[in-house]
Amino acid sequence: MSAVPEPEQQRLDALLVEKRLFPPTAEFSARANAHDPGIYARADADPEGFWAEMAEGLRWMRPYERVLEWDPPHARWFLGGRLNVADNCLDRHCEGPRRNKAAIIWEGEAGDTRTLTYQQLRDDVARCANVLRSLGVARGDRVAIYMGMVPETVVAMLACTRIGAAHTVVFGGFSADALRERIRDAGCKLLITQDGAWRRGRVVPLKASARDALQGVPGVARTLVLRRVGDRAEPVTIPGEVDWHEAMTGASPLCPCEPMDAEDMLYILYTSGTTGKPKGIVHTTAGYLLGASLTHRLVFDLKEDDVYWCAADIGWVTGHSYIVYGPLANGATVLMYEGTPDFPERDRHWRIIDRHGVNIYYTAPTTIRTFMRWGADLPARADLGTLRVLGSVGEPINPEAWMWYHEHVGRGRCPVVDTWWQTETGAIMIAPLPGLVATKPGSATRPLPGVAAEVLDEGGQPVGPGGGGNLVLTRPWPSMMRTIFGDDDRYVRQYWSRYPGRYLTGDGAKRDEDGYFWLLGRVDDVMNVSGHRLSTYEIESALVDHPRVAESAVIGRHDDLKGQAVAAFVTLKESSEALSGEALKSELRAHVAQKIGPIARPDEVYFTAELPKTRSGKIMRRLLRDIAEGRALGDTTTLADPAVVQHLKEQYEESEGA
Ligand code: WT7
């Protein structure tokens, strides 16, 4: 059923039997933000009452009239309420003792640092908001942001929210084509980018890609360009471009926050689904902000003086919810780092924690596994004594990585919170509250208060302890996506039609006898490569776009480091030509990187004369996974021609052996 390989499955099973349990220490529990175990039952008995109580933590410009209107599968939260996200993240903190508190401590890849207090960040955001207005952006418009890990990206996002424009941040690792597709789909009016981004001492030419992306996109009349790398950037001109620094220098730091409706769109974030076209996930104002801020405060047990670091990129939802909106709404000090963990040396993260006294650290299992490979002596050499809570996100964390993280980074003192959620859920859904819930390595434990989850079989019945099934969420929640931008039918079909009234996550899961959830990976054609979500169809379309490719099938094969690696099976148009051409393989890999972005580049390309298909012509990816993971072939009886897959397997084994 799932893409989880057999050995991993066995390890999980073994752990379930062993039942290793890490209860919170009495000391941690006593001081924890969530310390009353009754919170779960209270939320369960009256979810709307619970959310209403939690929503008191937001600053409202006008109180709401109704907590929830649930017309499945469409939800509206906090109806009639008005508020502004930038006001909640900045202005309200500037009215009290947090005014001169560091909002962002930023470290550039080269080691340069900048600190922005809440007051300074508020002023910059207001200036930028005025710049956006002067460039014709108004409430309800969409703005694309194609930038790296610099404070200005946060400024740009919050400036949009201040004037009621929705942003769509496009990860800087995406290609010009991918950026164009998103700008078009969202109907953006303005693009904000930077000349280049630093990556391992080299420049990622964001502006050049932005220029290419804008070819044939007449809707974007202006582009705001931040100078980050200066002379090191390719000299590129974009028609109608405006220099960030020049514009900001002349702009007023006064800009009132637009009173937004609770249900006004806050942002669109594109994510890969099971078709070739990325989905524009729509999040709205009040519910999203509540979900992001509440979970950030409770799951990471944020304290007023903490330095909090989420090592994700701002271009993904983790960056949106847990670098920007959650932490800033909570008045936290956010550490932000521009570069990669191995620059200039492989101890960069430990040095950053040491240098800035980081208390909470949040990263992905793939990064933890990379650290494991680099060796425990690197974290051992740094002072990590300030760490108090460790988080994991993006993919199932294997128990070995969990244990390593706990021992070598947390030194056995820090709770590890494995946080399960998705772009669609907006905020963490399944994770331990570290003062209340005993953790088990490899389990995200239980749904947060107010969240209801189940594991269902194909017939829609809950699966008992130990059995696998589809993970669903059975109740609406404030930070849930509202729709897919421009395609509400797809929203209904994709998430709510499999089990009417219940949200289909696309993940497989099982529960143990304590009711804990164990995530088993995607059950659909979505891959998870290094915590990045990729669609098999998107990569297949990119491959078929190459003039020499007739057909392709892409699968995620288990990879010890990345979770999954991309394997592409390709049939060429002229089968007579040399099939094993290494040059063509690299060309195809480069082609995918150019069409989508380097993250989608296949790790392996295999040429084959035919692909295994059912009689109705559907490619059987399951069999390709069996082949690529070296398993015995599963059921081949539905194949049109069983010989094809047998032949492919032999061919594959030959090329692996070579
Ligand atoms: C998919 C969502 C949510 C932020 C980053 C990814 C997988 C995410 C976990 C976890 C097991 C996880 C799921 C999910 N996933 N966190 N803690 N344990 N799996 O966001 O790109 O929307 O991907 O990532 O498969 O469906 P995303």
PDB file of N, CA, C and O in Angstrom, residues 420-460:
ATOM      1  N   TRP A 420       3.736  16.315  12.250  1.00  0.00           N
ATOM      2  CA  TRP A 420       3.120  15.958  10.967  1.00  0.00           C
ATOM      3  C   TRP A 420       2.122  17.033  10.549  1.00  0.00           C
ATOM      4  O   TRP A 420       1.238  17.410  11.327  1.00  0.00           O
ATOM      5  N   TRP A 421       2.256  17.485   9.324  1.00  0.00           N
ATOM      6  CA  TRP A 421       1.288  18.422   8.737  1.00  0.00           C
ATOM      7  C   TRP A 421       1.582  18.553   7.263  1.00  0.00           C
ATOM      8  O   TRP A 421       2.427  17.838   6.724  1.00  0.00           O
ATOM      9  N   GLN A 422       0.878  19.434   6.587  1.00  0.00           N
ATOM     10  CA  GLN A 422       1.015  19.594   5.135  1.00  0.00           C
ATOM     11  C   GLN A 422       0.789  21.054   4.756  1.00  0.00           C
ATOM     12  O   GLN A 422       0.212  21.812   5.537  1.00  0.00           O
ATOM     13  N   THR A 423       1.168  21.393   3.534  1.00  0.00           N
ATOM     14  CA  THR A 423       0.866  22.724   3.005  1.00  0.00           C
ATOM     15  C   THR A 423      -0.625  23.000   3.193  1.00  0.00           C
ATOM     16  O   THR A 423      -1.030  24.093   3.583  1.00  0.00           O
ATOM     17  N   GLU A 424      -1.427  21.990   2.938  1.00  0.00           N
ATOM     18  CA  GLU A 424      -2.884  22.130   2.997  1.00  0.00           C
ATOM     19  C   GLU A 424      -3.407  22.379   4.406  1.00  0.00           C
ATOM     20  O   GLU A 424      -4.433  23.022   4.571  1.00  0.00           O
ATOM     21  N   THR A 425      -2.745  21.825   5.397  1.00  0.00           N
ATOM     22  CA  THR A 425      -3.275  21.963   6.763  1.00  0.00           C
ATOM     23  C   THR A 425      -2.852  23.288   7.393  1.00  0.00           C
ATOM     24  O   THR A 425      -3.397  23.675   8.427  1.00  0.00           O
ATOM     25  N   GLY A 426      -1.866  23.946   6.813  1.00  0.00           N
ATOM     26  CA  GLY A 426      -1.447  25.268   7.263  1.00  0.00           C
ATOM     27  C   GLY A 426      -0.628  25.271   8.544  1.00  0.00           C
ATOM     28  O   GLY A 426       0.229  26.115   8.739  1.00  0.00           O
ATOM     29  N   ALA A 427      -0.924  24.340   9.421  1.00  0.00           N
ATOM     30  CA  ALA A 427      -0.238  24.286  10.707  1.00  0.00           C
ATOM     31  C   ALA A 427      -0.104  22.827  11.127  1.00  0.00           C
ATOM     32  O   ALA A 427      -0.743  21.935  10.552  1.00  0.00           O
ATOM     33  N   ILE A 428       0.708  22.608  12.146  1.00  0.00           N
ATOM     34  CA  ILE A 428       0.963  21.253  12.656  1.00  0.00           C
ATOM     35  C   ILE A 428      -0.353  20.628  13.131  1.00  0.00           C
ATOM     36  O   ILE A 428      -1.142  21.279  13.815  1.00  0.00           O
ATOM     37  N   MET A 429      -0.582  19.390  12.762  1.00  0.00           N
ATOM     38  CA  MET A 429      -1.803  18.673  13.129  1.00  0.00           C
ATOM     39  C   MET A 429      -1.541  17.551  14.126  1.00  0.00           C
ATOM     40  O   MET A 429      -2.291  17.340  15.060  1.00  0.00           O
ATOM     41  N   ILE A 430      -0.500  16.766  13.846  1.00  0.00           N
ATOM     42  CA  ILE A 430      -0.188  15.640  14.727  1.00  0.00           C
ATOM     43  C   ILE A 430       1.225  15.833  15.255  1.00  0.00           C
ATOM     44  O   ILE A 430       2.174  15.917  14.467  1.00  0.00           O
ATOM     45  N   ALA A 431       1.349  15.959  16.546  1.00  0.00           N
ATOM     46  CA  ALA A 431       2.652  16.176  17.183  1.00  0.00           C
ATOM     47  C   ALA A 431       2.445  16.122  18.689  1.00  0.00           C
ATOM     48  O   ALA A 431       1.346  16.389  19.176  1.00  0.00           O
ATOM     49  N   PRO A 432       3.520  15.815  19.415  1.00  0.00           N
ATOM     50  CA  PRO A 432       3.376  15.831  20.873  1.00  0.00           C
ATOM     51  C   PRO A 432       3.341  17.260  21.414  1.00  0.00           C
ATOM     52  O   PRO A 432       3.982  18.140  20.861  1.00  0.00           O
ATOM     53  N   LEU A 433       2.581  17.485  22.478  1.00  0.00           N
ATOM     54  CA  LEU A 433       2.773  18.690  23.281  1.00  0.00           C
ATOM     55  C   LEU A 433       3.846  18.262  24.276  1.00  0.00           C
ATOM     56  O   LEU A 433       3.610  17.349  25.089  1.00  0.00           O
ATOM     57  N   PRO A 434       5.019  18.869  24.200  1.00  0.00           N
ATOM     58  CA  PRO A 434       6.180  18.249  24.864  1.00  0.00           C
ATOM     59  C   PRO A 434       6.102  18.160  26.386  1.00  0.00           C
ATOM     60  O   PRO A 434       6.802  17.351  26.977  1.00  0.00           O
ATOM     61  N   GLY A 435       5.238  18.941  27.011  1.00  0.00           N
ATOM     62  CA  GLY A 435       5.114  18.831  28.462  1.00  0.00           C
ATOM     63  C   GLY A 435       4.078  17.807  28.882  1.00  0.00           C
ATOM     64  O   GLY A 435       3.946  17.491  30.061  1.00  0.00           O
ATOM     65  N   LEU A 436       3.333  17.289  27.913  1.00  0.00           N
ATOM     66  CA  LEU A 436       2.205  16.415  28.250  1.00  0.00           C
ATOM     67  C   LEU A 436       2.295  15.011  27.672  1.00  0.00           C
ATOM     68  O   LEU A 436       1.733  14.072  28.227  1.00  0.00           O
ATOM     69  N   VAL A 437       2.946  14.888  26.538  1.00  0.00           N
ATOM     70  CA  VAL A 437       2.883  13.624  25.806  1.00  0.00           C
ATOM     71  C   VAL A 437       4.250  12.937  25.782  1.00  0.00           C
ATOM     72  O   VAL A 437       5.255  13.547  25.420  1.00  0.00           O
ATOM     73  N   ALA A 438       4.265  11.682  26.182  1.00  0.00           N
ATOM     74  CA  ALA A 438       5.491  10.893  26.083  1.00  0.00           C
ATOM     75  C   ALA A 438       5.730  10.575  24.617  1.00  0.00           C
ATOM     76  O   ALA A 438       4.805  10.187  23.909  1.00  0.00           O
ATOM     77  N   THR A 439       6.954  10.759  24.159  1.00  0.00           N
ATOM     78  CA  THR A 439       7.237  10.508  22.749  1.00  0.00           C
ATOM     79  C   THR A 439       7.761   9.098  22.529  1.00  0.00           C
ATOM     80  O   THR A 439       8.268   8.455  23.451  1.00  0.00           O
ATOM     81  N   LYS A 440       7.603   8.642  21.284  1.00  0.00           N
ATOM     82  CA  LYS A 440       8.179   7.366  20.857  1.00  0.00           C
ATOM     83  C   LYS A 440       8.948   7.660  19.576  1.00  0.00           C
ATOM     84  O   LYS A 440       8.382   8.263  18.662  1.00  0.00           O
ATOM     85  N   PRO A 441      10.196   7.252  19.488  1.00  0.00           N
ATOM     86  CA  PRO A 441      10.997   7.566  18.300  1.00  0.00           C
ATOM     87  C   PRO A 441      10.336   7.028  17.034  1.00  0.00           C
ATOM     88  O   PRO A 441      10.113   5.827  16.925  1.00  0.00           O
ATOM     89  N   GLY A 442      10.028   7.921  16.114  1.00  0.00           N
ATOM     90  CA  GLY A 442       9.425   7.496  14.861  1.00  0.00           C
ATOM     91  C   GLY A 442       7.934   7.742  14.798  1.00  0.00           C
ATOM     92  O   GLY A 442       7.333   7.607  13.739  1.00  0.00           O
ATOM     93  N   SER A 443       7.327   8.146  15.897  1.00  0.00           N
ATOM     94  CA  SER A 443       5.887   8.420  15.891  1.00  0.00           C
ATOM     95  C   SER A 443       5.638   9.911  16.109  1.00  0.00           C
ATOM     96  O   SER A 443       6.261  10.529  16.968  1.00  0.00           O
ATOM     97  N   ALA A 444       4.692  10.460  15.339  1.00  0.00           N
ATOM     98  CA  ALA A 444       4.312  11.867  15.545  1.00  0.00           C
ATOM     99  C   ALA A 444       3.349  11.984  16.725  1.00  0.00           C
ATOM    100  O   ALA A 444       2.851  13.060  17.025  1.00  0.00           O
ATOM    101  N   THR A 445       3.093  10.904  17.370  1.00  0.00           N
ATOM    102  CA  THR A 445       2.246  10.724  18.566  1.00  0.00           C
ATOM    103  C   THR A 445       0.759  10.950  18.291  1.00  0.00           C
ATOM    104  O   THR A 445       0.168  10.160  17.604  1.00  0.00           O
ATOM    105  N   ARG A 446       0.172  12.061  18.751  1.00  0.00           N
ATOM    106  CA  ARG A 446      -1.280  12.170  18.656  1.00  0.00           C
ATOM    107  C   ARG A 446      -1.719  13.529  18.115  1.00  0.00           C
ATOM    108  O   ARG A 446      -0.956  14.487  18.161  1.00  0.00           O
ATOM    109  N   PRO A 447      -2.947  13.615  17.591  1.00  0.00           N
ATOM    110  CA  PRO A 447      -3.423  14.895  17.078  1.00  0.00           C
ATOM    111  C   PRO A 447      -3.431  15.955  18.171  1.00  0.00           C
ATOM    112  O   PRO A 447      -3.678  15.650  19.338  1.00  0.00           O
ATOM    113  N   LEU A 448      -3.166  17.177  17.790  1.00  0.00           N
ATOM    114  CA  LEU A 448      -3.168  18.280  18.745  1.00  0.00           C
ATOM    115  C   LEU A 448      -4.596  18.539  19.220  1.00  0.00           C
ATOM    116  O   LEU A 448      -5.561  18.145  18.557  1.00  0.00           O
ATOM    117  N   PRO A 449      -4.754  19.215  20.342  1.00  0.00           N
ATOM    118  CA  PRO A 449      -6.097  19.536  20.822  1.00  0.00           C
ATOM    119  C   PRO A 449      -6.903  20.244  19.733  1.00  0.00           C
ATOM    120  O   PRO A 449      -6.391  21.146  19.061  1.00  0.00           O
ATOM    121  N   GLY A 450      -8.134  19.802  19.542  1.00  0.00           N
ATOM    122  CA  GLY A 450      -8.996  20.408  18.529  1.00  0.00           C
ATOM    123  C   GLY A 450      -8.910  19.726  17.184  1.00  0.00           C
ATOM    124  O   GLY A 450      -9.733  19.965  16.308  1.00  0.00           O
ATOM    125  N   VAL A 451      -7.897  18.874  16.996  1.00  0.00           N
ATOM    126  CA  VAL A 451      -7.711  18.171  15.731  1.00  0.00           C
ATOM    127  C   VAL A 451      -8.181  16.732  15.906  1.00  0.00           C
ATOM    128  O   VAL A 451      -7.911  16.109  16.937  1.00  0.00           O
ATOM    129  N   ALA A 452      -8.886  16.206  14.914  1.00  0.00           N
ATOM    130  CA  ALA A 452      -9.348  14.823  14.996  1.00  0.00           C
ATOM    131  C   ALA A 452      -8.876  14.053  13.777  1.00  0.00           C
ATOM    132  O   ALA A 452      -9.117  14.470  12.643  1.00  0.00           O
ATOM    133  N   ALA A 453      -8.177  12.952  14.006  1.00  0.00           N
ATOM    134  CA  ALA A 453      -7.634  12.148  12.918  1.00  0.00           C
ATOM    135  C   ALA A 453      -8.032  10.691  13.089  1.00  0.00           C
ATOM    136  O   ALA A 453      -8.306  10.233  14.201  1.00  0.00           O
ATOM    137  N   GLU A 454      -8.057   9.984  11.962  1.00  0.00           N
ATOM    138  CA  GLU A 454      -8.377   8.555  11.970  1.00  0.00           C
ATOM    139  C   GLU A 454      -7.554   7.868  10.891  1.00  0.00           C
ATOM    140  O   GLU A 454      -7.123   8.517   9.940  1.00  0.00           O
ATOM    141  N   VAL A 455      -7.398   6.563  11.034  1.00  0.00           N
ATOM    142  CA  VAL A 455      -6.812   5.769   9.960  1.00  0.00           C
ATOM    143  C   VAL A 455      -7.928   4.870   9.433  1.00  0.00           C
ATOM    144  O   VAL A 455      -8.505   4.095  10.189  1.00  0.00           O
ATOM    145  N   LEU A 456      -8.238   5.023   8.150  1.00  0.00           N
ATOM    146  CA  LEU A 456      -9.377   4.300   7.579  1.00  0.00           C
ATOM    147  C   LEU A 456      -8.953   3.271   6.544  1.00  0.00           C
ATOM    148  O   LEU A 456      -7.975   3.465   5.818  1.00  0.00           O
ATOM    149  N   ASP A 457      -9.719   2.205   6.470  1.00  0.00           N
ATOM    150  CA  ASP A 457      -9.478   1.223   5.409  1.00  0.00           C
ATOM    151  C   ASP A 457     -10.209   1.684   4.141  1.00  0.00           C
ATOM    152  O   ASP A 457     -10.870   2.719   4.143  1.00  0.00           O
ATOM    153  N   GLU A 458     -10.073   0.881   3.088  1.00  0.00           N
ATOM    154  CA  GLU A 458     -10.650   1.299   1.797  1.00  0.00           C
ATOM    155  C   GLU A 458     -12.161   1.497   1.899  1.00  0.00           C
ATOM    156  O   GLU A 458     -12.738   2.329   1.217  1.00  0.00           O
ATOM    157  N   GLY A 459     -12.799   0.744   2.784  1.00  0.00           N
ATOM    158  CA  GLY A 459     -14.237   0.862   2.922  1.00  0.00           C
ATOM    159  C   GLY A 459     -14.678   1.996   3.848  1.00  0.00           C
ATOM    160  O   GLY A 459     -15.868   2.176   4.067  1.00  0.00           O
ATOM    161  N   GLY A 460     -13.705   2.695   4.430  1.00  0.00           N
ATOM    162  CA  GLY A 460     -14.046   3.820   5.285  1.00  0.00           C
ATOM    163  C   GLY A 460     -14.185   3.464   6.753  1.00  0.00           C
ATOM    164  O   GLY A 460     -14.634   4.270   7.557  1.00  0.00           O
TER     165      GLY A 460
END
